[in-house]
Coordinates of C-alpha atoms in Angstrom, one line a residue:
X1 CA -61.0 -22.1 83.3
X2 CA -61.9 -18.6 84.0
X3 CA -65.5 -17.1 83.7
X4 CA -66.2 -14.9 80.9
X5 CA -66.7 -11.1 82.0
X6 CA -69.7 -11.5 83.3
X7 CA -71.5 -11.3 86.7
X8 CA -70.7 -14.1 89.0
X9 CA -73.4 -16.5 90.1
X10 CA -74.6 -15.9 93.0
X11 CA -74.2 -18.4 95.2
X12 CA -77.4 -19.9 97.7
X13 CA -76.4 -18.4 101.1
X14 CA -72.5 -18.1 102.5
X15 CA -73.6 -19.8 105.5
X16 CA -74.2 -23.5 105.8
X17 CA -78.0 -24.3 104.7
X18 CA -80.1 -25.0 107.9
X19 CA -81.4 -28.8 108.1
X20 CA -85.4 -28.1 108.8
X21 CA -87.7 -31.4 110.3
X22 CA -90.1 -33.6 108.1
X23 CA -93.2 -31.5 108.1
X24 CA -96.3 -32.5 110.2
X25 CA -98.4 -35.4 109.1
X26 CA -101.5 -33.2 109.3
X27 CA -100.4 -30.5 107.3
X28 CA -99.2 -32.8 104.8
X29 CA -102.3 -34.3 104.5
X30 CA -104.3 -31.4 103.9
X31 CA -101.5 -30.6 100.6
X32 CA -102.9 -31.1 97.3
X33 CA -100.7 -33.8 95.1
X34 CA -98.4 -31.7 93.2
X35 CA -99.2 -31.6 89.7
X36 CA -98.2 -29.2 86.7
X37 CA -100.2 -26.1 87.3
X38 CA -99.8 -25.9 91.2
X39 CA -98.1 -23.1 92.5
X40 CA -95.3 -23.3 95.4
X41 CA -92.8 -20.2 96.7
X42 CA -89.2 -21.9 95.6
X43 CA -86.2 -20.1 96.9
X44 CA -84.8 -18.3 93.9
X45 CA -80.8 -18.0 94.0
X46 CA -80.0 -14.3 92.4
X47 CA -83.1 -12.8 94.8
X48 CA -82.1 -15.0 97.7
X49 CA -85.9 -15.3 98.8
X50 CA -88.7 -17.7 98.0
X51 CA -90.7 -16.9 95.0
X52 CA -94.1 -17.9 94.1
X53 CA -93.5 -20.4 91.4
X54 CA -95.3 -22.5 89.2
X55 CA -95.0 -25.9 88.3
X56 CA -94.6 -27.0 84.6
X57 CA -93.6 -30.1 84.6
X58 CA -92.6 -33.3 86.4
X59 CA -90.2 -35.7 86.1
X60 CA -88.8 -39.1 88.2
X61 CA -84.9 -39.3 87.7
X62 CA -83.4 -42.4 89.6
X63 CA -86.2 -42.3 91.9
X64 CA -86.1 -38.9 92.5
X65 CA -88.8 -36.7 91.4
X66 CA -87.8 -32.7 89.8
X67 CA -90.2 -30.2 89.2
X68 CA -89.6 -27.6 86.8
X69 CA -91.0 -24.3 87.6
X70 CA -91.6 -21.2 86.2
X71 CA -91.0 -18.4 88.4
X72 CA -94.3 -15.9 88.7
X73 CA -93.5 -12.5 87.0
X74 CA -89.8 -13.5 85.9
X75 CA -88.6 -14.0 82.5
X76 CA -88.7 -17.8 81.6
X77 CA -84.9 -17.3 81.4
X78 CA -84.5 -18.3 84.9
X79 CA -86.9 -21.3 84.5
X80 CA -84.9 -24.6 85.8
X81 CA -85.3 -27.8 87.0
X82 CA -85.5 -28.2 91.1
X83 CA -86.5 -30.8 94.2
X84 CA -88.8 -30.3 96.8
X85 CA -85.6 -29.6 99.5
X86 CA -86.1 -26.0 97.0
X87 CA -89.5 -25.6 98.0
X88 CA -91.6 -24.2 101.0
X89 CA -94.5 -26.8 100.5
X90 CA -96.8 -25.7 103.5
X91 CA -97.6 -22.6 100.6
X92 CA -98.3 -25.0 97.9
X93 CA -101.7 -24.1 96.3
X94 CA -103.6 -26.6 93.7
X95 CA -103.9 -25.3 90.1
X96 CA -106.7 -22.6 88.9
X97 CA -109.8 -24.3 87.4
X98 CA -108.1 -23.6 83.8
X99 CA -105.1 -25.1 84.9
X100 CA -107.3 -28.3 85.9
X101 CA -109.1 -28.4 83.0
X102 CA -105.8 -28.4 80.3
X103 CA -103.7 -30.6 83.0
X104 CA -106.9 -33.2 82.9
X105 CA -106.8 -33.1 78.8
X106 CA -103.1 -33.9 78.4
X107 CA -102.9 -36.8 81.1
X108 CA -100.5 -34.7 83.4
X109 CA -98.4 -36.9 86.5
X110 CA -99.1 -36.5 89.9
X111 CA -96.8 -36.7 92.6
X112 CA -98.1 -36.8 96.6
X113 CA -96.1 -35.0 98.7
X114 CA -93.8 -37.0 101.1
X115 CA -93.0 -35.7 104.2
X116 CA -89.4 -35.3 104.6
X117 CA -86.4 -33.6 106.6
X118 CA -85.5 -30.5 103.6
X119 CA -82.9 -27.7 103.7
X120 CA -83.6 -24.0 103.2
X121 CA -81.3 -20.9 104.0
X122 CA -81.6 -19.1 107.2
X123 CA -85.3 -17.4 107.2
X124 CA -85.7 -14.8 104.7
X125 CA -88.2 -12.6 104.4
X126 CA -90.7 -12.6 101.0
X127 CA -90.8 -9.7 98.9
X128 CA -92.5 -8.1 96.1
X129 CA -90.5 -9.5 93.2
X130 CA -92.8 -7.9 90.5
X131 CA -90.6 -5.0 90.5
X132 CA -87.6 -7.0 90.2
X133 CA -88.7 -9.0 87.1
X134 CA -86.2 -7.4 85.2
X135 CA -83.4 -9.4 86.2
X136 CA -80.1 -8.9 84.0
X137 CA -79.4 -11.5 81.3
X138 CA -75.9 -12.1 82.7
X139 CA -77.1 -13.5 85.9
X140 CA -79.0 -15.9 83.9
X141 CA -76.7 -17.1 81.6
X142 CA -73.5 -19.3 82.7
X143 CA -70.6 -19.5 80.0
X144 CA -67.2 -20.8 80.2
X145 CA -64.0 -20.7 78.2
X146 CA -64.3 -24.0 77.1
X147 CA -61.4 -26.2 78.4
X148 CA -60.8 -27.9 75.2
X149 CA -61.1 -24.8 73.1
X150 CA -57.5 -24.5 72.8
X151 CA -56.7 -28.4 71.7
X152 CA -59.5 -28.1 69.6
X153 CA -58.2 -25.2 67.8
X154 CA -54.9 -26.4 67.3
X155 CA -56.3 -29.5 65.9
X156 CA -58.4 -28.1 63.5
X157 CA -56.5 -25.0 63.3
X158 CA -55.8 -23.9 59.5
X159 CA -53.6 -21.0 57.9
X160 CA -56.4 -18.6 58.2
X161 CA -55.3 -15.1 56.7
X162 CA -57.3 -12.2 56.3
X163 CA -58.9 -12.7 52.1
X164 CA -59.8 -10.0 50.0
X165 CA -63.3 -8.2 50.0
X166 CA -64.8 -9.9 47.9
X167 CA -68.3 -12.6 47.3
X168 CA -67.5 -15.9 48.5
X169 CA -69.1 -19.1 46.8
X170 CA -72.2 -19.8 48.5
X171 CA -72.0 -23.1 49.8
X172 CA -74.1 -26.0 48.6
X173 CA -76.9 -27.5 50.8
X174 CA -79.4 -30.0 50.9
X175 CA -83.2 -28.7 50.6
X176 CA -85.7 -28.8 53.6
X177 CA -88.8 -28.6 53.2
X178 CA -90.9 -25.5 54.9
X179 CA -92.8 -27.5 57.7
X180 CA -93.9 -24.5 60.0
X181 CA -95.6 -21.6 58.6
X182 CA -94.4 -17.9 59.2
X183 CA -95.4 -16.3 62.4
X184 CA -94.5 -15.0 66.0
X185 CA -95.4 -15.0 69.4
X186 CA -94.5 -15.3 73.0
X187 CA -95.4 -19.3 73.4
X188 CA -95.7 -19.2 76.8
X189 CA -99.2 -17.5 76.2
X190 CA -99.9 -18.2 73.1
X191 CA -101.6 -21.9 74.0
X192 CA -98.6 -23.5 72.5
X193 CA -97.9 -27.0 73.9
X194 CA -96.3 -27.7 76.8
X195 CA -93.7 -29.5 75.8
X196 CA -92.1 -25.7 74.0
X197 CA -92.2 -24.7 77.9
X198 CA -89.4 -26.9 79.4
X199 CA -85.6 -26.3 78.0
X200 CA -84.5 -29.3 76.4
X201 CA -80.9 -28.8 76.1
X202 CA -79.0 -28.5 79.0
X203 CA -75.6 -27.4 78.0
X204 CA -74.0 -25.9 74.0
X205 CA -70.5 -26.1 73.3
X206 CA -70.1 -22.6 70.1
X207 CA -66.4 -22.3 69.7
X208 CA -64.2 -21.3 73.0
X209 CA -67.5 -20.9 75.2
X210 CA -69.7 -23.6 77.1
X211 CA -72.8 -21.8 77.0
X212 CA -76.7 -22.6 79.2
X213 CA -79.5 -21.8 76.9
X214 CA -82.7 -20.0 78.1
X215 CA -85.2 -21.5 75.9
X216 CA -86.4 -24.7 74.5
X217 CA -85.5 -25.3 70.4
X218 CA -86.6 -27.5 68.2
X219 CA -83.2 -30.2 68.1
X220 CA -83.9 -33.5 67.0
X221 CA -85.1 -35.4 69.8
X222 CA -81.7 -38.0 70.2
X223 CA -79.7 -34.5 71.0
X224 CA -81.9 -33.7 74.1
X225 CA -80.4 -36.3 76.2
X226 CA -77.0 -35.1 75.6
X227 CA -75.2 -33.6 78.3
X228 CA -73.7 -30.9 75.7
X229 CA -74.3 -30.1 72.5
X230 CA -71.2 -29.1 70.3
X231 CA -72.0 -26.9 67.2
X232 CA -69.2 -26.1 64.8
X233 CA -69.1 -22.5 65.3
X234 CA -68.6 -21.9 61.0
X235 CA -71.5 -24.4 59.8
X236 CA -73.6 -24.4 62.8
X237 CA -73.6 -28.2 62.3
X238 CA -74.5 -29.5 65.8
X239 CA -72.6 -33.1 67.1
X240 CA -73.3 -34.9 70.0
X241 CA -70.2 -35.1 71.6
X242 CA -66.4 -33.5 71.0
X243 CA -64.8 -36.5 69.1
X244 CA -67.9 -36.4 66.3
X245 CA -67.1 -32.3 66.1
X246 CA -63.6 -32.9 65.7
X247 CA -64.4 -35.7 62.6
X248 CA -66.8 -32.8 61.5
X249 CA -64.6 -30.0 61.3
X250 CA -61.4 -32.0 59.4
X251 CA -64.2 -32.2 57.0
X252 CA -65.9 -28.7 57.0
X253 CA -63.5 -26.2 55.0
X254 CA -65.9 -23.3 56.0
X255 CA -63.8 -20.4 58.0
X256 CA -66.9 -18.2 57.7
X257 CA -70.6 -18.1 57.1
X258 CA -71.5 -19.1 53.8
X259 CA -72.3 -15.8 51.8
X260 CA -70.6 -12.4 50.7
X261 CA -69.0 -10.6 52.9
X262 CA -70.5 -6.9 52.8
X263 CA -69.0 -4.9 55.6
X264 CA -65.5 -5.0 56.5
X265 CA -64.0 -2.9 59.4
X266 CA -60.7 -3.8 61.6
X267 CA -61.4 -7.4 62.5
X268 CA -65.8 -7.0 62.5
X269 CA -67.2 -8.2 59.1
X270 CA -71.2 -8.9 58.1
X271 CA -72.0 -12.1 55.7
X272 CA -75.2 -11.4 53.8
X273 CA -76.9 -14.9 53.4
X274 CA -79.8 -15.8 51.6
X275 CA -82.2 -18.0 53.4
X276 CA -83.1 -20.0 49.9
X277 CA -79.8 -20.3 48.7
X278 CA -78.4 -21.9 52.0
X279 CA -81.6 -23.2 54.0
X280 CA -79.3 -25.7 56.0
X281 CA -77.7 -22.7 57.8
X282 CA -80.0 -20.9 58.2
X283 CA -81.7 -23.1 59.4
X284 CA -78.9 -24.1 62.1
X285 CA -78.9 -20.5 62.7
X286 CA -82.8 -20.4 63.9
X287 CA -81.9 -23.6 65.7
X288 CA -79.2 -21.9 67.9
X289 CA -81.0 -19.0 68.0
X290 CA -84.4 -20.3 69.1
X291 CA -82.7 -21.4 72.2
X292 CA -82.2 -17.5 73.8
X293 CA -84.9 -16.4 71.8
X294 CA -88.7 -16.6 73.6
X295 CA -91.0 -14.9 71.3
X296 CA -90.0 -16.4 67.5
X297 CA -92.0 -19.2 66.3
X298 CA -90.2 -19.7 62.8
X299 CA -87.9 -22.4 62.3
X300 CA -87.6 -23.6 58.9
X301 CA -89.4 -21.4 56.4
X302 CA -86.4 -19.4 55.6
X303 CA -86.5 -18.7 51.9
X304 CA -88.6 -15.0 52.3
X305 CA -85.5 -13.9 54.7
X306 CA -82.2 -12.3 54.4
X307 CA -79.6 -13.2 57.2
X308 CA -76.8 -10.8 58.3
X309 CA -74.3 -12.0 60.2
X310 CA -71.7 -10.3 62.3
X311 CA -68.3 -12.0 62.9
X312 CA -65.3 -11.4 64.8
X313 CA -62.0 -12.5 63.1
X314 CA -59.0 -14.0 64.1
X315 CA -56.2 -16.6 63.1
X316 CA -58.5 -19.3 63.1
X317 CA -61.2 -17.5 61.0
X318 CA -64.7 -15.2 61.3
X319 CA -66.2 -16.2 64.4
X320 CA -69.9 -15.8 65.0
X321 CA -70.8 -13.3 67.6
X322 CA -74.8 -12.0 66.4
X323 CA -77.2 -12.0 63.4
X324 CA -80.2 -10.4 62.6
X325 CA -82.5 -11.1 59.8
X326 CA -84.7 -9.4 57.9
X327 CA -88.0 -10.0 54.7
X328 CA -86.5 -10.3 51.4
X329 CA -90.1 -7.9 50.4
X330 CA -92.7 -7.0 53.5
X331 CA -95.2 -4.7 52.5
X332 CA -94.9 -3.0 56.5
X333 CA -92.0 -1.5 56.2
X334 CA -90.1 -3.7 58.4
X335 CA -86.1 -3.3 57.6
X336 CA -85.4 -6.3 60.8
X337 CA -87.8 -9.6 61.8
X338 CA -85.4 -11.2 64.6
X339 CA -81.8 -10.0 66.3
X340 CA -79.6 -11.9 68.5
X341 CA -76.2 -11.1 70.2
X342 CA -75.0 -14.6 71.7
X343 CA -74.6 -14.0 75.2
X344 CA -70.6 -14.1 75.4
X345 CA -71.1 -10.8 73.4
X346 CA -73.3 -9.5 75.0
X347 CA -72.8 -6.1 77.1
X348 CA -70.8 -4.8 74.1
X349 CA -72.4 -2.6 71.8
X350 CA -72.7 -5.4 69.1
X351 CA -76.9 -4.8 69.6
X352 CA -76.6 -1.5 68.3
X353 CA -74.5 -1.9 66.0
X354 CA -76.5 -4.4 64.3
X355 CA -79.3 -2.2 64.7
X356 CA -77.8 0.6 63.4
X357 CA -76.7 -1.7 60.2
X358 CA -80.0 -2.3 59.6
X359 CA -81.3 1.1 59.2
X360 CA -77.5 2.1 57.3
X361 CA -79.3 -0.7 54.8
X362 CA -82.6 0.9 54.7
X363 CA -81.1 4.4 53.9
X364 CA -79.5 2.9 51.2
X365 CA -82.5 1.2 49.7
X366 CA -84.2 4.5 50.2
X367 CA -86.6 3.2 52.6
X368 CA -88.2 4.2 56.0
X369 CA -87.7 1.1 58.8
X370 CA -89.0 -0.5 61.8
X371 CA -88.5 -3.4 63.5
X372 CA -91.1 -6.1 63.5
X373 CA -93.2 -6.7 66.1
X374 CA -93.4 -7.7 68.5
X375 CA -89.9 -7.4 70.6
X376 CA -88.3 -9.2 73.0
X377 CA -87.9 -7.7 76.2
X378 CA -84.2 -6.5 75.7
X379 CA -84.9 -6.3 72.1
X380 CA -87.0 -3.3 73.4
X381 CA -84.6 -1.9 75.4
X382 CA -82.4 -1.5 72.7
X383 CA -84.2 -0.2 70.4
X384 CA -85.4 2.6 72.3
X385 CA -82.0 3.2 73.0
X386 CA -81.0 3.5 69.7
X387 CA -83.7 5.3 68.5
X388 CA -83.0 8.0 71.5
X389 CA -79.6 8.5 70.4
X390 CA -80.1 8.5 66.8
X391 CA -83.0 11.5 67.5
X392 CA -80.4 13.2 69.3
X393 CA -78.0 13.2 66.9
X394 CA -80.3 14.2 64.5
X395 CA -80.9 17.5 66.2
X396 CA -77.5 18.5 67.2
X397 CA -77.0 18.7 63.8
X398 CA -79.8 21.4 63.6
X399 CA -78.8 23.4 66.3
X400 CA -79.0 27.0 65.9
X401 CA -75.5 28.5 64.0
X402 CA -73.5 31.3 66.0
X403 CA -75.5 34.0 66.5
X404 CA -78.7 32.7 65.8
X405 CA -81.5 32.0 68.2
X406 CA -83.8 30.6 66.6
X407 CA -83.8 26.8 66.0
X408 CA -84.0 25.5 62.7
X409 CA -87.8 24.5 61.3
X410 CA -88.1 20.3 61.9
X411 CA -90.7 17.9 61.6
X412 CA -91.9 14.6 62.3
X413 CA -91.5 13.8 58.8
X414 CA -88.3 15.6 58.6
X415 CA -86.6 13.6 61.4
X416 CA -88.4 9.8 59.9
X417 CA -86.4 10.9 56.7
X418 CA -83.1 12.0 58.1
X419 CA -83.1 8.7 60.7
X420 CA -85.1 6.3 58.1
X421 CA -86.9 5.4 61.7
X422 CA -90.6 5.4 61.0
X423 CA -92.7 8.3 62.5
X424 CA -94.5 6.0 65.0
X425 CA -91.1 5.0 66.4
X426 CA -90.0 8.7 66.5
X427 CA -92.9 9.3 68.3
X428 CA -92.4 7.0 71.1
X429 CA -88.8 7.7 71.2
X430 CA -89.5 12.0 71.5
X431 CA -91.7 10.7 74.3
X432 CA -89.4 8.1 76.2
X433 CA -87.2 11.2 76.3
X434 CA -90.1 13.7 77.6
X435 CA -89.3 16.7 74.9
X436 CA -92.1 16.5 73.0
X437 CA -95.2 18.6 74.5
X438 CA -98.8 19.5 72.9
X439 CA -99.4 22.9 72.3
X440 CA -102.1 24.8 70.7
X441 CA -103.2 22.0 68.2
X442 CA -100.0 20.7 67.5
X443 CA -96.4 19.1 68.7
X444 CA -93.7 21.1 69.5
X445 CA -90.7 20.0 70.6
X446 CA -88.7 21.2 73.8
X447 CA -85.0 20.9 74.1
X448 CA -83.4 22.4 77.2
X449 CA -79.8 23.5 76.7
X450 CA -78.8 21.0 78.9
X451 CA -79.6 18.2 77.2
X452 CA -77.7 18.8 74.4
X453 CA -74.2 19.6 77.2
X454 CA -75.0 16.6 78.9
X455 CA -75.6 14.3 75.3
X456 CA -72.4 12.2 74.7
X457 CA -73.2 9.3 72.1
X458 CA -72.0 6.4 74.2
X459 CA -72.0 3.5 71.5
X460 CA -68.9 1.9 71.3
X461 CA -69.4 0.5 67.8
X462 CA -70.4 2.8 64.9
X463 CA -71.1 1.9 61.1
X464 CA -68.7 3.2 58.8
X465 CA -70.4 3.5 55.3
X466 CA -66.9 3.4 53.5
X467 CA -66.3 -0.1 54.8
X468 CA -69.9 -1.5 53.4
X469 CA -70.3 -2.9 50.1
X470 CA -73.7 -3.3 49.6
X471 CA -76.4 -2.9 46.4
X472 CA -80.2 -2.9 47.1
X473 CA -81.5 -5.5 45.6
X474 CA -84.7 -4.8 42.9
X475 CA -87.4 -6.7 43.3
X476 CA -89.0 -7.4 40.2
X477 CA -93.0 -8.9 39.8
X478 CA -93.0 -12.2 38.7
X479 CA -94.7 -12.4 34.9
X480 CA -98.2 -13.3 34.2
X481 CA -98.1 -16.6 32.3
X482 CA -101.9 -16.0 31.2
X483 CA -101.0 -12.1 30.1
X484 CA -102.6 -11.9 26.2
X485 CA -100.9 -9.6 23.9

């Protein structure tokens, strides 16, 4: 099948790999035994150079041994398993003295090296790959239409029309029990073990994509060995293979998340979900989202959350294409705590959208919002995107009248309350867009002319308040029981 608008792979070289000698005895000899912490350059396929690397961990598979590496100053997006044919071993350096010390505690594998005859691609020169750490999602994700998509969905396929607006029942689901307390964190440095570091599932099948994951998620351990993992696309229930996901779905009479249905606009709706009320999706839905998410540590303590789903629909019902999620109460201000477009969405304008929801909501509820810290690395990107455009927009609308010059009297303050973006974020947004200056005890802000010519607000999606249908919710103080009268 066709690949999914998105940037082909690149491929290892177009010319046939050339077939390089055993190495010499002598320099093999003087190699440290590879262990988890060494560091080796491994020819990296999108930079088509070697890349200082490090080793995470080992593994013997038919008597071959794999190393999986994490690539120095990359996202651990592009982290995979490779062989030693991938490696240029007369670099390989033994692990720092902290490396030693934490290998040494958790009884780590060590593999000698063995010379043998290895293929690289014609010589290529090593470069400062710092700079290019930034490497596009799409070259790191690989999705296809799935080849059984369309028997699948005439199988299962039901007389799906578009309902009313209205609350659906929320679906009924068995309690788990909060085993993980609330928190975040990147846990590649947090000192989380090791075992987090490595991907443990290899391939997901969501509704008409095979998609590769980028991170490791907690699945039960019987689903790592799988070759894919098939999630019903409604229920986020995940199967081992197709024929138990067919069973599932002539049994699951979801079309949609579980949930109202709040916003409504062409064929793009939001579910509201409560994360008490239905723990077993939301709980799915950290599952699935844990595995392209690095820095979120929370798995199953999902009652203090609200989850906001955004669907695509079509004949065969509201597929999922993001979500984001916010605190039911948080006494910081935070109006978001984790947003994810899957990637077969991504490069759409469904990120800003979903951030712009989220601040529609806070206006609603009256409230001044920020996202809660910290992001993720395109997380970032798009916020201070949004928040950019959304100061801009802000001030065209205060632009002086005809035949006025002078500008119209604005704050800080006054642009938090017109955005409902808190003043720290305006801050750094004035300065990501170097107009805000320091003058004589106090910010001013300057505009030329032509950046207001040259502004052109470039989302594709916009939130249309007359298609939401959405209440605040009032939170009310739970009753002292020991109150006296």
């Amino acid at each position: 099948m066709p690949m999914v608008t998105e940037p082909a792979q690149t491929k290892l070289t177009e010319s046939p790999l050339e077939s390089i000698g055993p190495l010499d005895t002598k320099v093999v000899q003087s190699l440290p035994k590879m262990t988890e912490g060494c560091r080796v350059p491994v020819y990296l396929d999108i930079q088509k150079t070697f890349v200082p690397a490090e080793i995470v961990s080992i593994r013997e598979l038919d008597g071959v041994y794999e190393f999986y590496i994490h690539y120095v100053n990359f996202n651990r997006r592009l982290d995979e398993w490779v062989t030693v044919d991938k490696m240029n071993l007369k670099e390989l350096a033994p692990p720092s003295s902290s490396s030693t010390s934490s290998a040494s505690s958790n009884n780590t594998q060590e593999v000698p090296v063995i010379p043998q005859p290895r293929t690289v691609p014609p010589s290529t020169t090593t470069k400062n790959t710092a700079a290019s750490s930034d490497i596009s999602a799409g070259n790191t994700t690989t999705f296809f239409l799935s080849d059984d998509a369309d028997s699948l969905n005439s199988d299962l396929s039901r007389a799906a029309t578009l309902p009313s607006l209205t609350n659906f029942p929320a679906a009924t689901s068995a309690t788990i029990a909060p085993t993980k307390a609330r928190g975040n964190g990147n846990t590649h440095q947090s000192g989380a073990h090791s075992v987090t570091k490595v991907k443990n599932i290899n391939l997901i099948h969501l509704g008409r994509y095979f998609i590769k994951p980028w991170y490791f998620s907690p699945y039960p351990e019987e689903f790592t060995t799988c070759p894919v993992v098939y999630i019903c696309e409604f229920c986020l229930k995940y199967c081992k293979d197709l024929d138990a996901l067919k069973r599932h779905r002539t049994k699951c009479t979801l079309i949609h998340p579980p949930g109202n249905e709040i916003y409504r606009n062409g064929t793009i709706s939001f579910f509201e979900i409560d994360g008490r009320k239905n723990k077993t999706y939301a709980h799915n839905m950290c599952l699935l989202a844990k595995l392209f998410l690095d820095h979120k540590t929370l798995y199953y303590d999902t009652d203090p959350f609200m989850f906001y789903i955004l669907t695509e629909f079509d004949a065969q019902g509201f597929h999922i294409v993001g979500y984001f999620s916010k605190d039911k109460e948080s006494s910081e201000d935070y109006n978001l705590s984790c947003i994810l477009t899957l990637p077969p969405y991504q490069k759409k304008g469904y990120g800003h959208f979903m951030i712009e929801f989220s601040y529609t909501l806070s206006k609603l509820e009256g409230k001044i919002g920020t996202p809660e810290k910290p992001l993720s690395d395109l997380g970032l990107l798009s916020y201070r995107r949004y928040w950019s455009e959304a100061i801009l927009e802000a001030l065209l609308k205060h632009r002086p009248n005809d035949g006025e010059s002078d500008y119209p009297s604005l704050s800080i303050n006054d642009l938090s309350e017109i955005t409902a973006i808190k003043k720290e974020d305006v801050l750094a947004a004035l300065q990501n867009l170097n107009i805000i200056r320091y003058q004589q005890g106090s910010y001013v802000l300057s505009i030329t002319k032509d950046l207001f010519d040259n502004y052109q607000d470039k989302r594709r999606l916009r939130v249309d308040t007359k298609c939401l249908f959405w209440t605040p919710k009032i939170a009310t103080k739970p009753a002292n029981q020991f109150q006296t009268k």
